PDB file of C-alpha atoms and ligand atoms in Angstrom:
ATOM      1  CA  MET A   1      79.907 127.939 102.636  1.00 56.00           C
ATOM      2  CA  GLY A   2      82.135 124.939 102.558  1.00 90.00           C
ATOM      3  CA  VAL A   3      85.541 123.405 102.090  1.00 96.00           C
ATOM      4  CA  MET A   4      86.162 120.715  99.503  1.00 97.00           C
ATOM      5  CA  VAL A   5      89.295 118.667 100.079  1.00 97.00           C
ATOM      6  CA  ALA A   6      90.342 116.494  97.133  1.00 97.00           C
ATOM      7  CA  LYS A   7      90.205 112.781  97.951  1.00 96.00           C
ATOM      8  CA  THR A   8      93.306 112.269  95.812  1.00 96.00           C
ATOM      9  CA  ALA A   9      95.299 115.033  97.571  1.00 96.00           C
ATOM     10  CA  GLY A  10      98.703 113.974  98.816  1.00 92.00           C
ATOM     11  CA  PHE A  11     100.450 110.619  98.747  1.00 92.00           C
ATOM     12  CA  CYS A  12      99.430 108.038  96.181  1.00 92.00           C
ATOM     13  CA  PHE A  13      98.922 104.431  97.215  1.00 93.00           C
ATOM     14  CA  GLY A  14     102.539 103.405  96.470  1.00 94.00           C
ATOM     15  CA  VAL A  15     104.153 106.293  98.351  1.00 93.00           C
ATOM     16  CA  GLN A  16     101.831 105.920 101.353  1.00 93.00           C
ATOM     17  CA  ARG A  17     102.639 102.211 101.484  1.00 95.00           C
ATOM     18  CA  ALA A  18     106.401 102.911 101.431  1.00 95.00           C
ATOM     19  CA  ILE A  19     106.153 105.509 104.203  1.00 94.00           C
ATOM     20  CA  ASP A  20     104.038 103.177 106.327  1.00 95.00           C
ATOM     21  CA  GLN A  21     106.749 100.559 105.955  1.00 97.00           C
ATOM     22  CA  VAL A  22     109.385 103.004 107.195  1.00 97.00           C
ATOM     23  CA  TYR A  23     107.340 103.873 110.292  1.00 95.00           C
ATOM     24  CA  GLU A  24     106.695 100.185 110.884  1.00 96.00           C
ATOM     25  CA  GLN A  25     110.480  99.605 110.905  1.00 97.00           C
ATOM     26  CA  ILE A  26     110.990 102.513 113.316  1.00 96.00           C
ATOM     27  CA  ARG A  27     108.599 100.773 115.718  1.00 96.00           C
ATOM     28  CA  THR A  28     109.991  97.270 115.433  1.00 96.00           C
ATOM     29  CA  ALA A  29     113.608  97.345 114.223  1.00 93.00           C
ATOM     30  CA  ASP A  30     116.409  96.173 116.482  1.00 91.00           C
ATOM     31  CA  ARG A  31     119.121  97.445 114.154  1.00 93.00           C
ATOM     32  CA  PRO A  32     119.870 100.687 112.272  1.00 95.00           C
ATOM     33  CA  VAL A  33     117.343 101.506 109.551  1.00 97.00           C
ATOM     34  CA  TYR A  34     118.290 103.012 106.188  1.00 98.00           C
ATOM     35  CA  THR A  35     116.400 104.020 103.072  1.00 97.00           C
ATOM     36  CA  PHE A  36     118.090 103.787  99.680  1.00 97.00           C
ATOM     37  CA  GLY A  37     117.514 107.350  98.503  1.00 94.00           C
ATOM     38  CA  PRO A  38     115.091 109.738 100.273  1.00 93.00           C
ATOM     39  CA  ILE A  39     111.734 107.995 100.786  1.00 92.00           C
ATOM     40  CA  ILE A  40     109.882 111.013  99.322  1.00 87.00           C
ATOM     41  CA  HIS A  41     110.873 114.413  97.966  1.00 80.00           C
ATOM     42  CA  ASN A  42     109.826 116.278 101.069  1.00 82.00           C
ATOM     43  CA  GLU A  43     112.579 117.691 103.246  1.00 81.00           C
ATOM     44  CA  GLU A  44     110.496 117.935 106.425  1.00 82.00           C
ATOM     45  CA  VAL A  45     109.500 114.275 106.253  1.00 87.00           C
ATOM     46  CA  VAL A  46     113.066 113.124 105.517  1.00 90.00           C
ATOM     47  CA  GLN A  47     114.354 115.323 108.362  1.00 92.00           C
ATOM     48  CA  ASP A  48     111.748 113.907 110.748  1.00 92.00           C
ATOM     49  CA  LEU A  49     112.793 110.369 109.806  1.00 94.00           C
ATOM     50  CA  GLU A  50     116.459 111.250 110.285  1.00 95.00           C
ATOM     51  CA  GLU A  51     115.646 112.421 113.818  1.00 95.00           C
ATOM     52  CA  LYS A  52     113.936 109.094 114.412  1.00 95.00           C
ATOM     53  CA  GLY A  53     117.117 107.309 113.337  1.00 94.00           C
ATOM     54  CA  VAL A  54     116.375 106.540 109.676  1.00 97.00           C
ATOM     55  CA  HIS A  55     119.414 107.407 107.565  1.00 96.00           C
ATOM     56  CA  VAL A  56     119.487 107.924 103.816  1.00 96.00           C
ATOM     57  CA  LEU A  57     122.023 106.005 101.725  1.00 96.00           C
ATOM     58  CA  ASN A  58     122.530 107.602  98.340  1.00 94.00           C
ATOM     59  CA  THR A  59     124.972 105.454  96.401  1.00 94.00           C
ATOM     60  CA  GLU A  60     125.649 101.799  95.686  1.00 94.00           C
ATOM     61  CA  GLU A  61     129.107 102.314  97.246  1.00 95.00           C
ATOM     62  CA  GLU A  62     127.444 103.282 100.535  1.00 96.00           C
ATOM     63  CA  LEU A  63     125.246 100.185 100.297  1.00 95.00           C
ATOM     64  CA  ALA A  64     128.234  97.970  99.617  1.00 93.00           C
ATOM     65  CA  ALA A  65     130.080  99.392 102.635  1.00 94.00           C
ATOM     66  CA  LEU A  66     127.185  98.653 105.008  1.00 95.00           C
ATOM     67  CA  ARG A  67     127.909  95.826 107.455  1.00 93.00           C
ATOM     68  CA  GLU A  68     124.653  95.651 109.348  1.00 94.00           C
ATOM     69  CA  GLY A  69     121.146  97.064 109.242  1.00 96.00           C
ATOM     70  CA  ILE A  70     117.765  97.162 107.571  1.00 97.00           C
ATOM     71  CA  VAL A  71     117.596  98.750 104.121  1.00 98.00           C
ATOM     72  CA  ILE A  72     114.261  99.943 102.755  1.00 98.00           C
ATOM     73  CA  ILE A  73     113.854 100.192  98.993  1.00 97.00           C
ATOM     74  CA  ARG A  74     111.544 103.134  98.201  1.00 95.00           C
ATOM     75  CA  SER A  75     108.489 103.093  95.926  1.00 94.00           C
ATOM     76  CA  HIS A  76     110.530 103.968  92.768  1.00 94.00           C
ATOM     77  CA  GLY A  77     112.166 100.531  92.919  1.00 97.00           C
ATOM     78  CA  VAL A  78     115.736  99.577  91.977  1.00 97.00           C
ATOM     79  CA  GLY A  79     117.527  97.354  89.489  1.00 97.00           C
ATOM     80  CA  LYS A  80     118.486  93.745  90.123  1.00 96.00           C
ATOM     81  CA  ALA A  81     122.103  94.708  90.928  1.00 95.00           C
ATOM     82  CA  VAL A  82     120.965  96.461  94.111  1.00 96.00           C
ATOM     83  CA  TYR A  83     119.104  93.349  95.319  1.00 96.00           C
ATOM     84  CA  ASP A  84     122.259  91.324  94.646  1.00 95.00           C
ATOM     85  CA  LEU A  85     124.286  93.843  96.620  1.00 94.00           C
ATOM     86  CA  LEU A  86     121.972  93.547  99.618  1.00 94.00           C
ATOM     87  CA  ASP A  87     121.808  89.780  99.586  1.00 94.00           C
ATOM     88  CA  ARG A  88     124.332  89.134 102.337  1.00 91.00           C
ATOM     89  CA  GLU A  89     124.600  88.394 106.004  1.00 91.00           C
ATOM     90  CA  GLY A  90     123.693  91.151 108.441  1.00 91.00           C
ATOM     91  CA  ILE A  91     121.520  93.053 105.974  1.00 96.00           C
ATOM     92  CA  THR A  92     117.732  92.792 105.877  1.00 96.00           C
ATOM     93  CA  LEU A  93     115.941  94.136 102.869  1.00 97.00           C
ATOM     94  CA  VAL A  94     112.485  95.668 103.178  1.00 97.00           C
ATOM     95  CA  ASP A  95     111.080  96.084  99.707  1.00 98.00           C
ATOM     96  CA  ALA A  96     108.670  99.028  99.499  1.00 97.00           C
ATOM     97  CA  THR A  97     108.764  99.160  95.684  1.00 98.00           C
ATOM     98  CA  CYS A  98     105.295 100.143  94.474  1.00 96.00           C
ATOM     99  CA  PRO A  99     103.567  96.978  93.176  1.00 97.00           C
ATOM    100  CA  PHE A 100     102.831  98.784  89.881  1.00 96.00           C
ATOM    101  CA  VAL A 101     106.559  99.393  89.381  1.00 97.00           C
ATOM    102  CA  LYS A 102     107.416  95.852  90.473  1.00 98.00           C
ATOM    103  CA  LYS A 103     105.091  94.591  87.771  1.00 98.00           C
ATOM    104  CA  ILE A 104     107.123  96.481  85.122  1.00 98.00           C
ATOM    105  CA  HIS A 105     110.332  94.851  86.406  1.00 98.00           C
ATOM    106  CA  GLY A 106     108.724  91.443  85.817  1.00 98.00           C
ATOM    107  CA  ILE A 107     107.521  92.405  82.337  1.00 98.00           C
ATOM    108  CA  VAL A 108     110.888  93.654  81.065  1.00 98.00           C
ATOM    109  CA  GLN A 109     112.751  90.694  82.531  1.00 97.00           C
ATOM    110  CA  LYS A 110     110.384  88.216  80.848  1.00 97.00           C
ATOM    111  CA  GLN A 111     110.321  90.006  77.500  1.00 97.00           C
ATOM    112  CA  ARG A 112     114.067  90.288  77.331  1.00 96.00           C
ATOM    113  CA  GLU A 113     114.326  86.538  78.053  1.00 96.00           C
ATOM    114  CA  GLU A 114     111.869  85.932  75.230  1.00 95.00           C
ATOM    115  CA  GLY A 115     114.090  87.878  72.841  1.00 94.00           C
ATOM    116  CA  ARG A 116     112.403  91.261  72.654  1.00 95.00           C
ATOM    117  CA  ARG A 117     114.441  94.427  72.932  1.00 94.00           C
ATOM    118  CA  VAL A 118     112.926  96.612  75.631  1.00 96.00           C
ATOM    119  CA  ILE A 119     112.045 100.270  75.117  1.00 96.00           C
ATOM    120  CA  ILE A 120     111.119 102.383  78.132  1.00 97.00           C
ATOM    121  CA  ALA A 121     109.157 105.571  77.482  1.00 95.00           C
ATOM    122  CA  GLY A 122     110.438 107.834  80.237  1.00 94.00           C
ATOM    123  CA  ASP A 123     113.074 110.130  81.669  1.00 92.00           C
ATOM    124  CA  PRO A 124     116.446 108.332  81.553  1.00 94.00           C
ATOM    125  CA  LYS A 125     117.669 110.147  84.676  1.00 92.00           C
ATOM    126  CA  HIS A 126     114.666 109.263  86.825  1.00 91.00           C
ATOM    127  CA  PRO A 127     115.396 106.626  89.495  1.00 93.00           C
ATOM    128  CA  GLU A 128     112.303 104.619  88.555  1.00 95.00           C
ATOM    129  CA  VAL A 129     113.539 104.325  84.958  1.00 96.00           C
ATOM    130  CA  GLU A 130     117.059 103.439  86.097  1.00 96.00           C
ATOM    131  CA  GLY A 131     115.506 100.692  88.235  1.00 97.00           C
ATOM    132  CA  ILE A 132     113.396  99.293  85.370  1.00 98.00           C
ATOM    133  CA  ARG A 133     116.441  99.341  83.137  1.00 97.00           C
ATOM    134  CA  GLY A 134     118.261  97.320  85.767  1.00 97.00           C
ATOM    135  CA  TRP A 135     115.904  94.373  85.112  1.00 98.00           C
ATOM    136  CA  SER A 136     116.414  94.422  81.391  1.00 96.00           C
ATOM    137  CA  ALA A 137     119.310  93.845  78.974  1.00 94.00           C
ATOM    138  CA  ALA A 138     122.151  96.230  78.103  1.00 93.00           C
ATOM    139  CA  ASP A 139     120.539  97.092  74.740  1.00 92.00           C
ATOM    140  CA  THR A 140     117.442  98.586  76.431  1.00 95.00           C
ATOM    141  CA  LEU A 141     116.505 102.014  75.123  1.00 94.00           C
ATOM    142  CA  VAL A 142     114.953 104.885  77.039  1.00 96.00           C
ATOM    143  CA  ILE A 143     113.005 107.263  74.800  1.00 95.00           C
ATOM    144  CA  GLU A 144     111.399 110.536  75.856  1.00 92.00           C
ATOM    145  CA  ASP A 145     110.292 111.960  72.498  1.00 88.00           C
ATOM    146  CA  ALA A 146     109.070 110.508  69.217  1.00 85.00           C
ATOM    147  CA  GLU A 147     111.916 112.400  67.416  1.00 84.00           C
ATOM    148  CA  GLN A 148     114.473 110.128  69.066  1.00 86.00           C
ATOM    149  CA  ILE A 149     113.108 107.021  67.375  1.00 84.00           C
ATOM    150  CA  ASP A 150     114.928 107.525  64.049  1.00 80.00           C
ATOM    151  CA  GLU A 151     118.334 107.952  65.633  1.00 76.00           C
ATOM    152  CA  LEU A 152     117.870 105.119  68.120  1.00 76.00           C
ATOM    153  CA  LEU A 153     116.160 102.410  66.094  1.00 75.00           C
ATOM    154  CA  ALA A 154     118.007 101.304  62.979  1.00 69.00           C
ATOM    155  CA  GLY A 155     116.509  98.200  61.301  1.00 71.00           C
ATOM    156  CA  THR A 156     112.986  96.824  61.526  1.00 75.00           C
ATOM    157  CA  ASP A 157     113.959  93.177  61.954  1.00 81.00           C
ATOM    158  CA  GLU A 158     114.142  93.476  65.748  1.00 86.00           C
ATOM    159  CA  LYS A 159     111.283  92.412  67.994  1.00 92.00           C
ATOM    160  CA  LEU A 160     110.456  95.134  70.498  1.00 94.00           C
ATOM    161  CA  CYS A 161     108.503  95.572  73.713  1.00 96.00           C
ATOM    162  CA  ILE A 162     107.577  99.045  74.958  1.00 96.00           C
ATOM    163  CA  VAL A 163     106.642  99.967  78.533  1.00 97.00           C
ATOM    164  CA  ALA A 164     106.289 103.374  80.206  1.00 96.00           C
ATOM    165  CA  GLN A 165     107.530 105.075  83.333  1.00 94.00           C
ATOM    166  CA  THR A 166     104.473 105.112  85.630  1.00 93.00           C
ATOM    167  CA  THR A 167     104.166 108.919  85.498  1.00 89.00           C
ATOM    168  CA  PHE A 168     104.741 109.261  81.730  1.00 89.00           C
ATOM    169  CA  ASN A 169     102.347 111.423  79.741  1.00 86.00           C
ATOM    170  CA  TYR A 170      99.755 109.210  78.010  1.00 88.00           C
ATOM    171  CA  LYS A 171      99.565 111.341  74.854  1.00 87.00           C
ATOM    172  CA  LYS A 172     103.362 111.200  74.415  1.00 90.00           C
ATOM    173  CA  PHE A 173     103.275 107.427  74.923  1.00 93.00           C
ATOM    174  CA  GLN A 174     100.652 107.079  72.182  1.00 93.00           C
ATOM    175  CA  ASP A 175     102.766 109.191  69.785  1.00 92.00           C
ATOM    176  CA  LEU A 176     105.823 107.035  70.411  1.00 93.00           C
ATOM    177  CA  VAL A 177     103.905 103.803  69.898  1.00 94.00           C
ATOM    178  CA  GLU A 178     102.249 105.051  66.693  1.00 93.00           C
ATOM    179  CA  LYS A 179     105.541 106.105  65.207  1.00 91.00           C
ATOM    180  CA  ILE A 180     107.198 102.759  65.968  1.00 91.00           C
ATOM    181  CA  ILE A 181     104.250 100.783  64.577  1.00 90.00           C
ATOM    182  CA  LYS A 182     104.293 102.876  61.367  1.00 89.00           C
ATOM    183  CA  LYS A 183     107.901 101.895  60.832  1.00 87.00           C
ATOM    184  CA  GLY A 184     106.814  98.259  60.638  1.00 87.00           C
ATOM    185  CA  TYR A 185     108.310  96.838  63.839  1.00 89.00           C
ATOM    186  CA  ASP A 186     106.956  93.741  65.571  1.00 91.00           C
ATOM    187  CA  ILE A 187     106.184  95.446  68.868  1.00 93.00           C
ATOM    188  CA  LEU A 188     104.452  94.393  72.047  1.00 96.00           C
ATOM    189  CA  VAL A 189     102.887  97.467  73.673  1.00 97.00           C
ATOM    190  CA  LEU A 190     102.272  97.438  77.421  1.00 97.00           C
ATOM    191  CA  ASN A 191     100.811 100.635  78.838  1.00 95.00           C
ATOM    192  CA  THR A 192     102.244 100.737  82.363  1.00 95.00           C
ATOM    193  CA  ILE A 193     101.260 104.350  83.130  1.00 93.00           C
ATOM    194  CA  CYS A 194      99.724 104.671  86.602  1.00 92.00           C
ATOM    195  CA  ASN A 195      96.437 106.543  86.911  1.00 91.00           C
ATOM    196  CA  ALA A 196      97.213 108.186  90.259  1.00 93.00           C
ATOM    197  CA  THR A 197      98.688 111.383  88.784  1.00 88.00           C
ATOM    198  CA  GLN A 198      95.971 111.812  86.200  1.00 89.00           C
ATOM    199  CA  GLU A 199      93.173 111.168  88.716  1.00 94.00           C
ATOM    200  CA  ARG A 200      94.649 113.804  91.036  1.00 94.00           C
ATOM    201  CA  GLN A 201      94.714 116.345  88.193  1.00 92.00           C
ATOM    202  CA  VAL A 202      91.175 115.591  87.040  1.00 94.00           C
ATOM    203  CA  GLU A 203      89.800 115.972  90.578  1.00 97.00           C
ATOM    204  CA  ALA A 204      91.774 119.210  91.190  1.00 97.00           C
ATOM    205  CA  ARG A 205      90.357 120.698  87.969  1.00 96.00           C
ATOM    206  CA  ARG A 206      86.811 119.701  88.918  1.00 97.00           C
ATOM    207  CA  ILE A 207      87.058 121.230  92.412  1.00 98.00           C
ATOM    208  CA  ALA A 208      88.825 124.424  91.267  1.00 98.00           C
ATOM    209  CA  ALA A 209      86.004 125.031  88.780  1.00 97.00           C
ATOM    210  CA  GLN A 210      83.457 125.098  91.622  1.00 97.00           C
ATOM    211  CA  VAL A 211      85.148 127.230  94.288  1.00 97.00           C
ATOM    212  CA  ASP A 212      85.978 130.898  94.952  1.00 96.00           C
ATOM    213  CA  VAL A 213      89.438 130.151  96.370  1.00 97.00           C
ATOM    214  CA  MET A 214      91.682 127.151  95.767  1.00 98.00           C
ATOM    215  CA  PHE A 215      94.764 126.068  97.729  1.00 97.00           C
ATOM    216  CA  VAL A 216      97.406 123.816  96.232  1.00 97.00           C
ATOM    217  CA  ILE A 217      99.734 122.397  98.878  1.00 96.00           C
ATOM    218  CA  GLY A 218     103.170 121.005  98.109  1.00 92.00           C
ATOM    219  CA  GLY A 219     106.874 121.631  97.616  1.00 84.00           C
ATOM    220  CA  ARG A 220     107.929 124.577  95.415  1.00 81.00           C
ATOM    221  CA  HIS A 221     110.252 122.271  93.495  1.00 78.00           C
ATOM    222  CA  SER A 222     107.756 119.465  93.073  1.00 81.00           C
ATOM    223  CA  SER A 223     106.857 119.362  89.398  1.00 79.00           C
ATOM    224  CA  ASN A 224     103.572 117.548  89.948  1.00 85.00           C
ATOM    225  CA  THR A 225     102.486 120.231  92.475  1.00 90.00           C
ATOM    226  CA  GLN A 226     103.366 123.003  90.029  1.00 89.00           C
ATOM    227  CA  LYS A 227     101.327 121.229  87.365  1.00 88.00           C
ATOM    228  CA  LEU A 228      98.365 121.042  89.786  1.00 95.00           C
ATOM    229  CA  PHE A 229      98.743 124.745  90.481  1.00 96.00           C
ATOM    230  CA  GLU A 230      98.625 125.584  86.747  1.00 93.00           C
ATOM    231  CA  ILE A 231      95.542 123.412  86.239  1.00 94.00           C
ATOM    232  CA  CYS A 232      93.724 124.999  89.179  1.00 97.00           C
ATOM    233  CA  LYS A 233      94.730 128.556  88.278  1.00 97.00           C
ATOM    234  CA  LYS A 234      93.088 128.136  84.874  1.00 97.00           C
ATOM    235  CA  GLU A 235      89.781 127.262  86.538  1.00 97.00           C
ATOM    236  CA  CYS A 236      89.975 129.559  89.554  1.00 97.00           C
ATOM    237  CA  LYS A 237      91.963 132.800  89.443  1.00 97.00           C
ATOM    238  CA  ASN A 238      92.232 132.883  93.254  1.00 97.00           C
ATOM    239  CA  THR A 239      94.504 129.856  93.437  1.00 97.00           C
ATOM    240  CA  TYR A 240      97.306 129.954  96.022  1.00 97.00           C
ATOM    241  CA  PHE A 241     100.415 127.824  96.454  1.00 96.00           C
ATOM    242  CA  ILE A 242     101.119 126.665 100.000  1.00 95.00           C
ATOM    243  CA  GLN A 243     104.357 125.046 101.030  1.00 91.00           C
ATOM    244  CA  THR A 244     104.097 125.484 104.795  1.00 89.00           C
ATOM    245  CA  LEU A 245     101.364 126.866 107.002  1.00 91.00           C
ATOM    246  CA  ASP A 246     103.217 130.233 107.006  1.00 93.00           C
ATOM    247  CA  ASP A 247     102.123 130.674 103.383  1.00 94.00           C
ATOM    248  CA  PHE A 248      98.471 130.569 104.415  1.00 94.00           C
ATOM    249  CA  ASN A 249      97.083 134.098 104.406  1.00 92.00           C
ATOM    250  CA  PRO A 250      93.733 134.086 106.279  1.00 90.00           C
ATOM    251  CA  GLU A 251      92.641 137.193 104.380  1.00 92.00           C
ATOM    252  CA  CYS A 252      92.382 135.169 101.171  1.00 90.00           C
ATOM    253  CA  VAL A 253      89.266 133.490 102.477  1.00 91.00           C
ATOM    254  CA  ASN A 254      87.554 136.616 103.792  1.00 89.00           C
ATOM    255  CA  SER A 255      83.959 136.771 102.593  1.00 86.00           C
ATOM    256  CA  VAL A 256      84.171 133.784 100.232  1.00 92.00           C
ATOM    257  CA  ARG A 257      81.662 130.949 100.082  1.00 92.00           C
ATOM    258  CA  ASN A 258      83.568 127.918  98.840  1.00 95.00           C
ATOM    259  CA  VAL A 259      87.165 126.871  99.211  1.00 97.00           C
ATOM    260  CA  GLY A 260      88.956 123.944  97.591  1.00 97.00           C
ATOM    261  CA  ILE A 261      92.121 122.164  98.705  1.00 98.00           C
ATOM    262  CA  THR A 262      94.391 119.764  96.869  1.00 98.00           C
ATOM    263  CA  ALA A 263      98.000 118.668  97.297  1.00 96.00           C
ATOM    264  CA  GLY A 264     100.900 117.186  95.338  1.00 92.00           C
ATOM    265  CA  ALA A 265     102.135 113.621  95.581  1.00 90.00           C
ATOM    266  CA  SER A 266     104.775 114.207  98.268  1.00 86.00           C
ATOM    267  CA  THR A 267     102.601 116.259 100.600  1.00 92.00           C
ATOM    268  CA  PRO A 268     102.020 114.726 104.048  1.00 91.00           C
ATOM    269  CA  LYS A 269      98.466 114.440 105.364  1.00 91.00           C
ATOM    270  CA  GLN A 270      99.332 116.548 108.386  1.00 91.00           C
ATOM    271  CA  ILE A 271      99.879 119.791 106.441  1.00 93.00           C
ATOM    272  CA  ILE A 272      96.718 119.159 104.401  1.00 96.00           C
ATOM    273  CA  GLU A 273      94.764 118.780 107.646  1.00 96.00           C
ATOM    274  CA  GLU A 274      96.361 121.902 109.146  1.00 95.00           C
ATOM    275  CA  VAL A 275      95.421 124.035 106.157  1.00 95.00           C
ATOM    276  CA  HIS A 276      91.928 122.519 106.199  1.00 95.00           C
ATOM    277  CA  ALA A 277      91.502 123.355 109.908  1.00 95.00           C
ATOM    278  CA  ASN A 278      92.717 126.936 109.392  1.00 93.00           C
ATOM    279  CA  VAL A 279      90.364 127.496 106.475  1.00 93.00           C
ATOM    280  CA  ARG A 280      87.391 126.077 108.396  1.00 89.00           C
ATOM    281  CA  PHE A 281      88.239 128.326 111.324  1.00 85.00           C
ATOM    282  CA  LYS A 282      88.103 131.401 109.083  1.00 77.00           C
ATOM    283  CA  LEU A 283      84.931 130.556 107.197  1.00 73.00           C
TER     284      LEU A 283
HETATM  285 FE1  F3S B   1     102.246 106.051  93.087  1.00 82.42          FE
HETATM  286 FE2  F3S B   1     102.837 103.586  92.474  1.00 82.42          FE
HETATM  287 FE3  F3S B   1     101.379 105.018  90.859  1.00 82.42          FE
HETATM  288  S1  F3S B   1     104.166 105.038  93.492  1.00 82.42           S
HETATM  289  S2  F3S B   1     102.089 107.112  91.136  1.00 82.42           S
HETATM  290  S3  F3S B   1     100.809 104.348  92.892  1.00 82.42           S
HETATM  291  S4  F3S B   1     103.009 103.647  90.313  1.00 82.42           S
END
């Protein structure tokens, strides 16, 4: 009998680092603390921070109106315009942009200066992509599907550089790149996909295949948690979704030998530990 908790469950390196920076500011700040956008997509965490005095600013207008305080940039990063907006007296910027995202900002800025048109493989509405775009030129393209290439790219005399949103699907990235290369473009390909999501999925699949019951912890609306659930359900039919401890039904683990636990990217350690403790208690 045993419980296997995925090592990759919960926050990735970049998100953990950003949250640590927020708590560090709560301890040391002598002025109001703000985050630009919610630090993670987890209402309980954002609510807890609000109670500790960390307010969320959602728009550039709100940033511009701020007279004093500490503003934390979350792991998704932001475009250059936001840094310019915060570069004034009374405002201190704490940059919690994930270093992997920061690296993409540097790449697109350099490549655009060297005359390459930048293509971002990603979701145009995602804040990370908006931020990357904000370091590049106005002619930057965001492409989600290979079908879009014909309508978006006209002649082949342009020099291109392609990067990816850190959570972009690798297979889709390969398809895009292949299609552009076939058309005869001079293209510099930089695979900027982060491994954190894929590693979490691979480990979840491996654990689910070995256990009698599997728990996937995370927000109902979190797409990466839903994806984990689907992966685990394929390997282990007794896979359960847990958002809060109330969703934990002790009867699920009656007379089973092995239990597995994983969690989505915005799941705090605390809930993972609580579920773990409850499962251990029952076994
Ligand atoms: Fe996380 Fe940074 Fe990768 S935020 S998913 S470690 S790019």
